[in-house]
Coordinates of C-alpha atoms and ligand atoms in Angstrom, one line a residue:
M13 CA 0.0 0.0 0.0
C14 CA 1.1 3.6 -0.5
K15 CA 0.4 7.0 0.8
K16 CA 0.9 10.3 -0.9
V17 CA 3.5 12.6 0.8
W18 CA 5.4 15.6 -0.4
M19 CA 9.2 15.1 -0.5
C20 CA 11.2 17.4 1.7
T21 CA 13.7 18.6 -0.8
W22 CA 13.6 20.0 -4.3
L23 CA 12.4 16.6 -5.4
K24 CA 9.1 17.7 -3.8
L25 CA 8.3 19.3 -7.1
W26 CA 5.8 16.7 -7.6
T27 CA 3.7 14.3 -5.5
V28 CA 5.4 11.0 -5.0
R29 CA 4.0 7.9 -3.5
V30 CA 6.0 6.4 -0.7
S31 CA 5.4 2.8 -0.4
N32 CA 5.8 0.8 2.8
N33 CA 7.1 -2.1 0.7
L34 CA 10.7 -3.0 1.4
Y35 CA 13.3 -2.4 -1.3
P36 CA 15.4 -5.4 -2.4
W37 CA 18.5 -4.0 -0.6
Q38 CA 16.7 -3.9 2.7
A39 CA 16.4 -7.7 3.4
G40 CA 19.2 -7.7 5.8
L41 CA 18.1 -4.6 7.6
W42 CA 14.6 -6.0 7.9
Q43 CA 15.9 -9.2 9.5
S44 CA 17.9 -7.2 12.0
L45 CA 14.7 -5.3 13.1
A46 CA 11.9 -7.8 12.8
G47 CA 14.1 -10.7 13.9
R48 CA 14.8 -9.3 17.3
S49 CA 13.6 -11.5 20.2
Q50 CA 12.5 -8.4 22.0
Q51 CA 11.6 -5.0 20.5
A52 CA 13.3 -1.9 21.8
H53 CA 11.3 1.1 22.7
A54 CA 13.1 3.5 20.3
Y55 CA 14.9 3.0 17.0
L56 CA 16.9 5.5 15.1
L57 CA 17.0 4.7 11.4
H58 CA 19.7 6.8 9.9
G59 CA 21.6 7.1 6.7
P60 CA 21.8 9.1 3.5
A61 CA 18.6 10.6 2.0
G62 CA 17.1 8.3 -0.6
S63 CA 18.1 5.0 0.9
G64 CA 14.5 4.0 1.7
K65 CA 14.4 4.7 5.5
R66 CA 10.8 6.0 5.4
A67 CA 9.6 2.8 3.6
L68 CA 11.4 0.7 6.1
A69 CA 9.9 2.7 9.0
E70 CA 6.4 2.3 7.6
H71 CA 6.9 -1.4 7.0
F72 CA 8.2 -1.8 10.5
A73 CA 5.3 0.3 12.0
Q74 CA 2.7 -2.0 10.3
F75 CA 4.5 -5.0 11.6
L76 CA 4.6 -3.7 15.1
L77 CA 0.9 -2.9 15.1
C78 CA -0.2 -6.1 13.4
K79 CA -2.2 -8.4 15.7
A80 CA -1.1 -11.6 13.9
P81 CA 2.3 -11.3 12.3
Q82 CA 3.5 -14.3 10.4
S83 CA 7.0 -15.2 9.4
E84 CA 8.3 -11.8 10.6
Q85 CA 5.8 -10.0 8.4
A86 CA 2.5 -8.2 9.1
C87 CA -0.4 -10.4 8.2
G88 CA -2.2 -7.8 6.0
Q89 CA -5.6 -9.2 7.1
C90 CA -6.2 -8.2 10.8
S91 CA -8.1 -5.1 11.9
A92 CA -4.8 -3.4 12.7
C93 CA -3.4 -4.0 9.2
K94 CA -6.6 -2.8 7.7
L95 CA -6.6 0.4 9.7
Y96 CA -3.0 0.9 8.8
A97 CA -3.8 0.4 5.1
A98 CA -6.5 3.0 5.3
D99 CA -4.1 5.4 7.2
T100 CA -6.5 5.6 10.1
H101 CA -4.8 3.5 12.7
P102 CA -5.5 5.4 16.0
D103 CA -2.3 4.1 17.7
L104 CA 0.1 5.3 14.9
A105 CA 1.3 8.9 15.2
R106 CA 3.6 10.8 12.9
L107 CA 5.7 13.7 14.3
E108 CA 6.8 16.0 11.5
P109 CA 7.4 19.7 10.9
E110 CA 4.2 21.6 10.4
E111 CA 5.8 23.3 7.5
E112 CA 8.3 21.7 5.1
G113 CA 11.9 22.6 6.0
K114 CA 11.0 24.1 9.3
G115 CA 11.6 22.7 12.8
I116 CA 9.4 20.4 14.8
L117 CA 7.6 22.6 17.3
I118 CA 7.6 22.0 21.1
A119 CA 3.8 22.3 21.0
S120 CA 3.7 19.4 18.5
V121 CA 5.9 17.3 20.8
R122 CA 3.7 18.1 23.9
A123 CA 0.6 17.2 22.0
L124 CA 2.2 13.9 21.0
V125 CA 3.3 13.1 24.5
A126 CA -0.2 13.8 25.8
K127 CA -1.6 11.4 23.1
I128 CA 0.7 8.5 23.9
L129 CA -0.1 8.8 27.6
Q130 CA -3.6 7.7 26.7
T131 CA -4.5 4.0 26.6
S132 CA -3.9 2.2 23.3
Q133 CA -7.2 2.3 21.4
Q134 CA -6.6 -1.1 19.7
G135 CA -5.3 -2.7 22.8
G136 CA -1.8 -3.3 21.3
R137 CA 1.3 -1.2 20.8
K138 CA 1.4 2.4 19.9
V139 CA 3.9 3.5 17.3
V140 CA 5.3 7.0 16.7
I141 CA 7.3 7.9 13.5
V142 CA 9.5 11.0 13.8
E143 CA 10.8 12.4 10.6
P144 CA 13.2 14.0 10.2
A145 CA 14.5 13.7 13.7
E146 CA 17.0 16.4 13.1
A147 CA 14.1 18.8 12.6
M148 CA 13.5 18.8 16.4
T149 CA 14.8 21.9 18.0
T150 CA 16.8 21.6 21.3
G151 CA 13.5 22.5 23.1
S152 CA 11.4 20.0 21.3
A153 CA 14.0 17.3 21.6
N154 CA 14.2 17.9 25.3
A155 CA 10.4 17.7 25.5
L156 CA 10.6 14.2 23.9
L157 CA 13.5 12.9 26.0
K158 CA 11.5 11.5 28.9
S159 CA 9.0 9.7 26.6
L160 CA 11.9 8.3 24.7
E161 CA 13.5 7.0 27.8
E162 CA 10.4 5.7 29.5
P163 CA 7.7 5.4 26.9
A164 CA 4.1 5.2 28.1
G165 CA 2.5 1.8 27.8
S166 CA 4.0 -0.2 24.9
T167 CA 4.9 2.8 22.7
I168 CA 7.7 2.3 20.2
F169 CA 9.4 5.3 18.6
L170 CA 10.8 5.1 15.1
L171 CA 13.1 8.1 14.4
I172 CA 14.3 8.7 10.9
S173 CA 17.4 10.9 10.3
H174 CA 19.1 11.9 7.1
Q175 CA 21.7 14.0 9.0
F176 CA 22.8 11.9 12.0
S177 CA 25.5 14.4 13.1
F178 CA 22.8 17.0 13.7
L179 CA 21.1 15.0 16.4
L180 CA 21.6 15.6 20.1
P181 CA 23.7 12.9 21.8
T182 CA 20.9 12.6 24.4
I183 CA 18.5 11.5 21.6
K184 CA 21.0 9.1 20.0
S185 CA 21.8 7.5 23.3
R186 CA 18.1 6.6 24.0
C187 CA 17.6 4.7 20.7
V188 CA 18.8 1.5 19.1
L189 CA 20.8 2.8 16.2
Q190 CA 20.2 1.2 12.8
V191 CA 22.3 2.5 9.9
C192 CA 20.5 2.3 6.5
P193 CA 23.2 2.6 3.8
L194 CA 22.7 3.2 0.1
P195 CA 22.8 -0.1 -1.9
S196 CA 25.8 -0.8 -4.1
E197 CA 26.0 0.7 -7.5
A198 CA 25.3 -2.7 -9.2
E199 CA 22.2 -3.3 -7.0
S200 CA 21.0 0.3 -7.7
V201 CA 21.5 0.0 -11.5
Q202 CA 19.8 -3.3 -11.6
W203 CA 16.8 -1.9 -9.6
L204 CA 16.6 1.2 -11.8
Q205 CA 16.6 -0.9 -14.9
Q206 CA 13.7 -2.8 -13.5
Q207 CA 11.8 0.4 -12.8
S208 CA 12.4 2.0 -16.2
E209 CA 13.2 1.4 -19.8
L210 CA 16.6 3.0 -19.6
S211 CA 19.8 1.4 -20.6
E212 CA 22.4 0.4 -18.1
E213 CA 24.6 3.4 -19.0
Q214 CA 21.7 5.8 -18.6
C215 CA 20.9 4.3 -15.2
R216 CA 24.5 4.8 -14.2
T217 CA 24.4 8.4 -15.2
L218 CA 21.2 9.0 -13.4
L219 CA 22.5 7.3 -10.3
A220 CA 25.6 9.5 -10.4
L221 CA 23.5 12.6 -10.7
A222 CA 21.5 11.5 -7.7
S223 CA 24.6 11.0 -5.5
G224 CA 24.2 7.3 -5.6
S225 CA 20.6 7.1 -4.4
P226 CA 18.5 4.9 -6.5
L227 CA 15.3 6.4 -5.1
N228 CA 16.3 9.9 -5.9
A229 CA 17.5 8.7 -9.3
Q230 CA 14.0 7.3 -9.9
K231 CA 12.5 10.7 -9.1
L232 CA 14.9 12.4 -11.5
L233 CA 13.2 10.4 -14.2
H234 CA 10.2 12.8 -13.7
V235 CA 12.1 15.9 -14.7
D236 CA 14.3 16.3 -17.8
V237 CA 17.4 16.2 -15.6
L238 CA 19.7 15.2 -18.4
A239 CA 18.8 18.3 -20.4
I240 CA 19.2 20.5 -17.3
R241 CA 22.6 18.9 -16.8
E242 CA 23.7 19.7 -20.4
Q243 CA 22.5 23.3 -20.0
V244 CA 24.5 23.7 -16.8
V245 CA 27.7 22.0 -18.1
T246 CA 27.5 24.2 -21.2
G247 CA 27.1 27.3 -19.1
V248 CA 30.1 26.5 -16.9
K249 CA 32.3 26.0 -20.0
Q250 CA 31.1 29.4 -21.3
L251 CA 31.7 31.0 -17.9
F252 CA 35.4 29.8 -17.9
K253 CA 35.8 31.0 -21.5
Q254 CA 34.4 34.4 -20.6
Q255 CA 31.6 33.8 -23.1
S256 CA 28.9 34.2 -20.4
S257 CA 28.9 36.3 -17.2
P258 CA 27.7 35.1 -13.8
S259 CA 24.7 37.4 -14.0
D260 CA 23.7 36.0 -17.5
L261 CA 23.9 32.5 -16.2
A262 CA 22.1 33.2 -13.0
L263 CA 19.3 34.6 -15.1
A264 CA 19.3 31.7 -17.5
W265 CA 19.3 29.2 -14.7
A266 CA 16.5 30.9 -12.7
K267 CA 14.1 28.0 -13.1
I268 CA 16.6 25.3 -12.1
P269 CA 16.1 24.1 -8.6
P270 CA 19.0 25.6 -6.6
E271 CA 19.3 22.4 -4.6
L272 CA 20.3 20.6 -7.7
L273 CA 22.8 23.2 -8.7
F274 CA 24.4 23.3 -5.3
D275 CA 24.6 19.5 -5.3
W276 CA 26.5 19.5 -8.6
F277 CA 28.8 22.4 -7.7
C278 CA 29.6 20.8 -4.3
Q279 CA 30.5 17.6 -6.1
W280 CA 32.6 19.4 -8.7
A281 CA 34.5 21.3 -6.0
Q282 CA 35.3 18.1 -4.3
L283 CA 36.4 16.4 -7.5
I284 CA 38.7 19.3 -8.4
L285 CA 40.2 19.1 -4.9
R286 CA 40.6 15.3 -5.2
Y287 CA 42.2 15.5 -8.6
K288 CA 44.5 18.3 -7.5
I289 CA 45.9 16.0 -4.8
S290 CA 45.8 12.6 -6.5
E291 CA 46.0 13.4 -10.2
D292 CA 43.9 10.3 -10.6
E293 CA 41.8 10.6 -13.7
S294 CA 39.4 8.0 -12.6
Q295 CA 38.3 10.4 -9.8
L296 CA 37.0 13.1 -12.2
G297 CA 33.3 12.0 -12.0
L298 CA 31.0 12.0 -15.0
P299 CA 32.7 12.4 -18.4
D300 CA 30.6 15.6 -19.3
M301 CA 32.6 17.7 -16.8
G302 CA 35.8 15.6 -16.5
V303 CA 37.9 17.6 -19.0
V304 CA 36.8 20.9 -17.4
L305 CA 37.6 19.8 -13.9
K306 CA 41.0 18.4 -15.0
H307 CA 41.8 21.7 -16.6
V308 CA 40.8 23.8 -13.6
A309 CA 42.4 21.6 -10.9
P310 CA 46.1 22.5 -11.4
R311 CA 45.3 26.2 -12.0
A312 CA 42.9 26.8 -9.1
P313 CA 44.7 28.3 -6.0
L314 CA 44.3 25.8 -3.2
A315 CA 43.3 28.3 -0.6
L316 CA 40.6 29.7 -2.9
L317 CA 39.4 26.2 -3.7
L318 CA 39.0 25.3 0.0
E319 CA 37.3 28.6 0.7
T320 CA 34.9 28.1 -2.3
Q321 CA 34.1 24.5 -1.1
D322 CA 33.3 25.8 2.4
W323 CA 31.1 28.5 1.0
L324 CA 29.3 26.0 -1.2
L325 CA 28.7 23.5 1.7
E326 CA 27.5 26.3 4.0
H327 CA 25.1 27.7 1.4
R328 CA 23.9 24.3 0.3
Q329 CA 22.7 23.7 3.9
K330 CA 20.9 27.0 3.8
V331 CA 19.2 26.1 0.5
L332 CA 18.2 22.7 1.9
R333 CA 16.8 24.4 5.0
R334 CA 15.0 26.9 2.8
A335 CA 16.5 29.8 4.5
P336 CA 15.2 33.1 3.2
L337 CA 17.7 33.9 0.4
R338 CA 17.5 35.8 -2.9
A339 CA 18.0 33.0 -5.4
D340 CA 19.3 35.2 -8.2
L341 CA 21.9 36.8 -5.9
L342 CA 22.9 33.5 -4.4
L343 CA 23.4 32.0 -7.8
E344 CA 25.4 34.9 -9.1
G345 CA 27.6 34.8 -6.0
L346 CA 28.2 31.1 -6.6
L347 CA 29.2 31.7 -10.2
V348 CA 31.5 34.7 -9.4
R349 CA 33.4 32.4 -7.0
W350 CA 33.4 29.6 -9.5
Q351 CA 34.8 31.8 -12.2
A352 CA 37.6 32.9 -9.9
L353 CA 38.9 29.4 -9.6
L354 CA 40.4 29.7 -13.1
P355 CA 42.6 32.9 -13.0
R356 CA 42.9 34.7 -16.3
Ligands
ZN14 ZN1 -2.0 -7.9 10.6

């Protein structure tokens, strides 16, 4: 079964359906969760975005609520499974930011804590999914701590985190930590080929553009990302040849999601730095930019390169958090810095 949700990044340009079905690469993960002789009261599923943590948490939630699980799977037939399928299970709560990209409010945590103090309506467990856990402010995390440590009744918390390092140690220490890594490239490409009519090479390119995440690569199929990529790569070449100015390109790229641009420029800065140190041509990323990066690497002043990389990472975080920024000025600032990497 599926439910419609909005994605929390630029991929949220369209409605996607998040299934609670496990992905092929999650068999081992599932065994380590469902196969436990005794369930913990809090789990923290953490790993890169697009590794399938939400689907895993949903699958686990249904399993924990099911009244007659069989062979370490929810039965799909009992009243709890039917309520879950209809998204009306009264003992399942989801704690999320009220507004995308914002923090989880203390008021939301307090309302949740009051709810889980009540008796389970179905007479079984209560399950709370918190996503993303790093959206909890210090205040809201503190408001949740006592419930995490001593959950009321048989409540089980499933926290999902895409940015583990942002979580308070007090939250981490109260949960069973379950890392959810991305699948291997071979597994991802095989899965993508099953989901599309693309060739193996096209799947590899898509996967690279999605930073190795097969789920994000699948979403990229919905936009003409290969055409956007070509436009951006051409623009960067023109920028270095002084054929386009930063302000021209910022204008031309106005409709491209800034998150996508920052992803690519962060990757390119890293590749330039890596090549500058190693001179290993296999480390130049996708072929479309390889020649450019190889040309820039020996010429870019190291201090400037490091400074640019810091700036990119800092502003990428701001973009991901939807900080109030003027997109045109931000993009122009990025391109001015980028152009300076290749001194005239
Ligand atoms: Zn069931």
